[in-house]
PDB file of N, CA and C in Angstrom:
ATOM      1  N   MET G   1     -58.115 -60.434 116.602  1.00 78.00           N
ATOM      2  CA  MET G   1     -59.644 -60.257 116.906  1.00 78.00           C
ATOM      3  C   MET G   1     -59.824 -58.887 116.681  1.00 78.00           C
ATOM      4  N   THR G   2     -61.119 -58.489 116.212  1.00 95.00           N
ATOM      5  CA  THR G   2     -61.276 -56.865 116.212  1.00 95.00           C
ATOM      6  C   THR G   2     -62.725 -56.597 116.892  1.00 95.00           C
ATOM      7  N   HIS G   3     -62.267 -55.693 117.515  1.00 96.00           N
ATOM      8  CA  HIS G   3     -63.830 -55.165 118.515  1.00 96.00           C
ATOM      9  C   HIS G   3     -64.934 -54.568 117.479  1.00 96.00           C
ATOM     10  N   LEU G   4     -64.625 -54.373 116.506  1.00 96.00           N
ATOM     11  CA  LEU G   4     -65.726 -54.049 115.579  1.00 96.00           C
ATOM     12  C   LEU G   4     -67.097 -54.218 115.555  1.00 96.00           C
ATOM     13  N   PRO G   5     -67.551 -55.659 115.763  1.00 96.00           N
ATOM     14  CA  PRO G   5     -68.840 -56.131 115.944  1.00 96.00           C
ATOM     15  C   PRO G   5     -69.390 -55.622 117.350  1.00 96.00           C
ATOM     16  N   TYR G   6     -68.492 -55.935 118.688  1.00 97.00           N
ATOM     17  CA  TYR G   6     -69.228 -55.474 119.827  1.00 97.00           C
ATOM     18  C   TYR G   6     -69.239 -54.211 119.651  1.00 97.00           C
ATOM     19  N   ILE G   7     -68.779 -53.166 119.146  1.00 97.00           N
ATOM     20  CA  ILE G   7     -68.766 -51.795 119.285  1.00 97.00           C
ATOM     21  C   ILE G   7     -70.269 -51.342 118.043  1.00 97.00           C
ATOM     22  N   LEU G   8     -70.422 -52.422 117.020  1.00 97.00           N
ATOM     23  CA  LEU G   8     -71.224 -51.725 116.374  1.00 97.00           C
ATOM     24  C   LEU G   8     -72.603 -52.668 117.088  1.00 97.00           C
ATOM     25  N   ALA G   9     -72.571 -53.264 117.814  1.00 98.00           N
ATOM     26  CA  ALA G   9     -73.702 -53.906 118.488  1.00 98.00           C
ATOM     27  C   ALA G   9     -74.151 -52.975 119.868  1.00 98.00           C
ATOM     28  N   SER G  10     -73.274 -52.391 120.338  1.00 98.00           N
ATOM     29  CA  SER G  10     -73.607 -51.318 121.466  1.00 98.00           C
ATOM     30  C   SER G  10     -74.177 -49.939 120.661  1.00 98.00           C
ATOM     31  N   TYR G  11     -73.876 -49.900 119.223  1.00 98.00           N
ATOM     32  CA  TYR G  11     -74.437 -48.411 118.727  1.00 98.00           C
ATOM     33  C   TYR G  11     -75.906 -48.834 118.230  1.00 98.00           C
ATOM     34  N   GLY G  12     -76.045 -50.070 118.030  1.00 98.00           N
ATOM     35  CA  GLY G  12     -77.050 -50.448 117.063  1.00 98.00           C
ATOM     36  C   GLY G  12     -77.922 -50.861 118.373  1.00 98.00           C
ATOM     37  N   LEU G  13     -77.672 -51.119 119.688  1.00 99.00           N
ATOM     38  CA  LEU G  13     -78.971 -51.415 120.787  1.00 99.00           C
ATOM     39  C   LEU G  13     -79.235 -50.220 121.628  1.00 99.00           C
ATOM     40  N   PHE G  14     -78.343 -49.066 121.158  1.00 99.00           N
ATOM     41  CA  PHE G  14     -78.335 -47.764 121.521  1.00 99.00           C
ATOM     42  C   PHE G  14     -79.411 -47.125 120.789  1.00 99.00           C
ATOM     43  N   ALA G  15     -79.125 -47.421 119.532  1.00 99.00           N
ATOM     44  CA  ALA G  15     -80.224 -46.533 118.343  1.00 99.00           C
ATOM     45  C   ALA G  15     -81.554 -47.377 118.257  1.00 99.00           C
ATOM     46  N   GLY G  16     -81.621 -48.669 118.673  1.00 98.00           N
ATOM     47  CA  GLY G  16     -82.926 -49.091 119.023  1.00 98.00           C
ATOM     48  C   GLY G  16     -83.745 -48.644 120.198  1.00 98.00           C
ATOM     49  N   LEU G  17     -82.756 -48.764 120.766  1.00 99.00           N
ATOM     50  CA  LEU G  17     -83.634 -47.955 122.413  1.00 99.00           C
ATOM     51  C   LEU G  17     -84.147 -46.383 122.059  1.00 99.00           C
ATOM     52  N   ALA G  18     -83.267 -45.954 121.324  1.00 99.00           N
ATOM     53  CA  ALA G  18     -83.408 -44.498 121.543  1.00 99.00           C
ATOM     54  C   ALA G  18     -84.977 -44.280 120.568  1.00 99.00           C
ATOM     55  N   ILE G  19     -84.780 -45.326 119.502  1.00 99.00           N
ATOM     56  CA  ILE G  19     -86.115 -45.130 118.644  1.00 99.00           C
ATOM     57  C   ILE G  19     -87.723 -45.593 119.411  1.00 99.00           C
ATOM     58  N   ALA G  20     -87.559 -46.876 120.127  1.00 99.00           N
ATOM     59  CA  ALA G  20     -88.600 -47.480 120.779  1.00 99.00           C
ATOM     60  C   ALA G  20     -88.835 -46.453 121.874  1.00 99.00           C
ATOM     61  N   LEU G  21     -88.105 -45.738 122.648  1.00 99.00           N
ATOM     62  CA  LEU G  21     -88.471 -44.690 123.406  1.00 99.00           C
ATOM     63  C   LEU G  21     -88.920 -43.267 122.773  1.00 99.00           C
ATOM     64  N   THR G  22     -88.422 -43.028 121.584  1.00 99.00           N
ATOM     65  CA  THR G  22     -89.358 -42.331 120.876  1.00 99.00           C
ATOM     66  C   THR G  22     -90.574 -42.441 120.464  1.00 99.00           C
ATOM     67  N   VAL G  23     -90.801 -43.823 119.793  1.00 99.00           N
ATOM     68  CA  VAL G  23     -92.150 -44.189 119.119  1.00 99.00           C
ATOM     69  C   VAL G  23     -93.136 -43.949 120.699  1.00 99.00           C
ATOM     70  N   ASN G  24     -92.381 -44.408 121.229  1.00 99.00           N
ATOM     71  CA  ASN G  24     -93.404 -44.641 122.563  1.00 99.00           C
ATOM     72  C   ASN G  24     -94.067 -43.065 123.158  1.00 99.00           C
ATOM     73  N   ALA G  25     -93.181 -42.199 123.483  1.00 99.00           N
ATOM     74  CA  ALA G  25     -93.259 -41.146 123.969  1.00 99.00           C
ATOM     75  C   ALA G  25     -94.286 -40.144 122.664  1.00 99.00           C
ATOM     76  N   THR G  26     -93.996 -40.397 121.362  1.00 99.00           N
ATOM     77  CA  THR G  26     -94.952 -39.836 120.798  1.00 99.00           C
ATOM     78  C   THR G  26     -96.188 -40.509 120.893  1.00 99.00           C
ATOM     79  N   LEU G  27     -96.734 -41.637 121.075  1.00 98.00           N
ATOM     80  CA  LEU G  27     -97.915 -42.445 120.580  1.00 98.00           C
ATOM     81  C   LEU G  27     -98.320 -41.880 122.075  1.00 98.00           C
ATOM     82  N   ARG G  28     -97.710 -41.403 123.319  1.00 98.00           N
ATOM     83  CA  ARG G  28     -98.291 -41.235 124.355  1.00 98.00           C
ATOM     84  C   ARG G  28     -98.995 -39.599 124.352  1.00 98.00           C
ATOM     85  N   LEU G  29     -98.401 -38.904 123.815  1.00 98.00           N
ATOM     86  CA  LEU G  29     -98.557 -37.684 123.410  1.00 98.00           C
ATOM     87  C   LEU G  29     -99.346 -37.467 122.609  1.00 98.00           C
ATOM     88  N   LYS G  30     -99.778 -38.207 121.719  1.00 98.00           N
ATOM     89  CA  LYS G  30    -100.712 -38.129 120.998  1.00 98.00           C
ATOM     90  C   LYS G  30    -101.954 -38.686 121.502  1.00 98.00           C
ATOM     91  N   THR G  31    -101.879 -39.331 122.289  1.00 98.00           N
ATOM     92  CA  THR G  31    -103.458 -40.091 123.376  1.00 98.00           C
ATOM     93  C   THR G  31    -103.614 -38.834 124.338  1.00 98.00           C
ATOM     94  N   ALA G  32    -102.610 -38.421 124.930  1.00 97.00           N
ATOM     95  CA  ALA G  32    -103.031 -37.185 125.881  1.00 97.00           C
ATOM     96  C   ALA G  32    -103.431 -35.868 125.112  1.00 97.00           C
ATOM     97  N   ARG G  33    -102.983 -35.853 124.196  1.00 97.00           N
ATOM     98  CA  ARG G  33    -103.576 -34.249 123.308  1.00 97.00           C
ATOM     99  C   ARG G  33    -104.873 -34.570 123.095  1.00 97.00           C
ATOM    100  N   ALA G  34    -105.138 -35.781 122.573  1.00 96.00           N
ATOM    101  CA  ALA G  34    -106.716 -36.250 122.008  1.00 96.00           C
ATOM    102  C   ALA G  34    -107.635 -36.452 123.353  1.00 96.00           C
ATOM    103  N   ARG G  35    -106.958 -36.686 124.361  1.00 96.00           N
ATOM    104  CA  ARG G  35    -107.923 -36.877 125.657  1.00 96.00           C
ATOM    105  C   ARG G  35    -108.194 -35.002 126.252  1.00 96.00           C
ATOM    106  N   LEU G  36    -107.228 -34.666 126.176  1.00 94.00           N
ATOM    107  CA  LEU G  36    -107.373 -33.190 126.277  1.00 94.00           C
ATOM    108  C   LEU G  36    -108.278 -32.157 125.472  1.00 94.00           C
ATOM    109  N   ALA G  37    -108.187 -32.545 124.524  1.00 93.00           N
ATOM    110  CA  ALA G  37    -109.266 -32.330 123.633  1.00 93.00           C
ATOM    111  C   ALA G  37    -110.672 -32.303 123.600  1.00 93.00           C
ATOM    112  N   LEU G  38    -110.703 -33.604 124.382  1.00 92.00           N
ATOM    113  CA  LEU G  38    -111.911 -34.394 124.374  1.00 92.00           C
ATOM    114  C   LEU G  38    -112.546 -33.389 125.946  1.00 92.00           C
ATOM    115  N   LEU G  39    -111.740 -33.223 126.872  1.00 91.00           N
ATOM    116  CA  LEU G  39    -111.928 -32.534 127.984  1.00 91.00           C
ATOM    117  C   LEU G  39    -112.153 -30.990 127.739  1.00 91.00           C
ATOM    118  N   GLU G  40    -111.507 -30.309 126.340  1.00 90.00           N
ATOM    119  CA  GLU G  40    -111.553 -29.038 126.463  1.00 90.00           C
ATOM    120  C   GLU G  40    -113.086 -28.799 125.506  1.00 90.00           C
ATOM    121  N   ARG G  41    -113.411 -29.701 124.953  1.00 87.00           N
ATOM    122  CA  ARG G  41    -114.782 -29.557 124.611  1.00 87.00           C
ATOM    123  C   ARG G  41    -115.532 -29.336 124.947  1.00 87.00           C
ATOM    124  N   PRO G  42    -116.434 -27.857 124.911  1.00 82.00           N
ATOM    125  CA  PRO G  42    -117.409 -27.478 125.353  1.00 82.00           C
ATOM    126  C   PRO G  42    -119.043 -28.436 125.291  1.00 82.00           C
ATOM    127  N   SER G  43    -119.240 -28.781 124.680  1.00 73.00           N
ATOM    128  CA  SER G  43    -120.292 -30.097 124.401  1.00 73.00           C
ATOM    129  C   SER G  43    -120.156 -30.973 125.148  1.00 73.00           C
ATOM    130  N   SER G  44    -118.888 -31.226 126.001  1.00 52.00           N
ATOM    131  CA  SER G  44    -118.869 -32.638 126.837  1.00 52.00           C
ATOM    132  C   SER G  44    -119.155 -32.250 128.495  1.00 52.00           C
ATOM    133  N   ARG G  45    -119.206 -30.968 128.597  1.00 58.00           N
ATOM    134  CA  ARG G  45    -119.574 -30.358 129.986  1.00 58.00           C
ATOM    135  C   ARG G  45    -121.087 -30.493 130.319  1.00 58.00           C
ATOM    136  N   PRO G  46    -121.028 -31.186 131.205  1.00 61.00           N
ATOM    137  CA  PRO G  46    -122.770 -31.323 131.799  1.00 61.00           C
ATOM    138  C   PRO G  46    -123.176 -29.566 131.883  1.00 61.00           C
ATOM    139  N   PRO G  47    -124.576 -29.581 131.574  1.00 62.00           N
ATOM    140  CA  PRO G  47    -125.288 -28.527 131.644  1.00 62.00           C
ATOM    141  C   PRO G  47    -125.361 -27.338 133.031  1.00 62.00           C
ATOM    142  N   GLY G  48    -124.941 -26.304 133.164  1.00 62.00           N
ATOM    143  CA  GLY G  48    -124.722 -25.717 134.196  1.00 62.00           C
ATOM    144  C   GLY G  48    -123.177 -25.645 134.620  1.00 62.00           C
ATOM    145  N   ALA G  49    -122.241 -26.529 134.207  1.00 62.00           N
ATOM    146  CA  ALA G  49    -120.942 -25.901 134.357  1.00 62.00           C
ATOM    147  C   ALA G  49    -120.341 -25.302 134.171  1.00 62.00           C
ATOM    148  N   SER G  50    -119.457 -24.397 134.692  1.00 62.00           N
ATOM    149  CA  SER G  50    -118.651 -22.942 134.219  1.00 62.00           C
ATOM    150  C   SER G  50    -117.195 -23.371 134.248  1.00 62.00           C
ATOM    151  N   SER G  51    -116.606 -22.837 133.499  1.00 61.00           N
ATOM    152  CA  SER G  51    -115.274 -22.881 133.151  1.00 61.00           C
ATOM    153  C   SER G  51    -114.502 -22.414 133.849  1.00 61.00           C
ATOM    154  N   SER G  52    -114.759 -21.558 134.792  1.00 59.00           N
ATOM    155  CA  SER G  52    -113.520 -20.882 135.902  1.00 59.00           C
ATOM    156  C   SER G  52    -114.552 -21.444 137.411  1.00 59.00           C
ATOM    157  N   PRO G  53    -113.772 -21.865 137.997  1.00 61.00           N
ATOM    158  CA  PRO G  53    -114.262 -21.947 139.917  1.00 61.00           C
ATOM    159  C   PRO G  53    -115.215 -21.042 140.347  1.00 61.00           C
TER     160      PRO G  53
END
């Protein structure tokens, strides 16, 4: 009996998890950048609001 199937399954699980985490982080970063761009738009501020405290 060879241990190769267990080793390949282990590497496969690791690769799948790494890909899932990478995709999740990429989507969250894209969403965060879009929200930041929305907050930084000058037209989205109410009249009279200044950019510095």
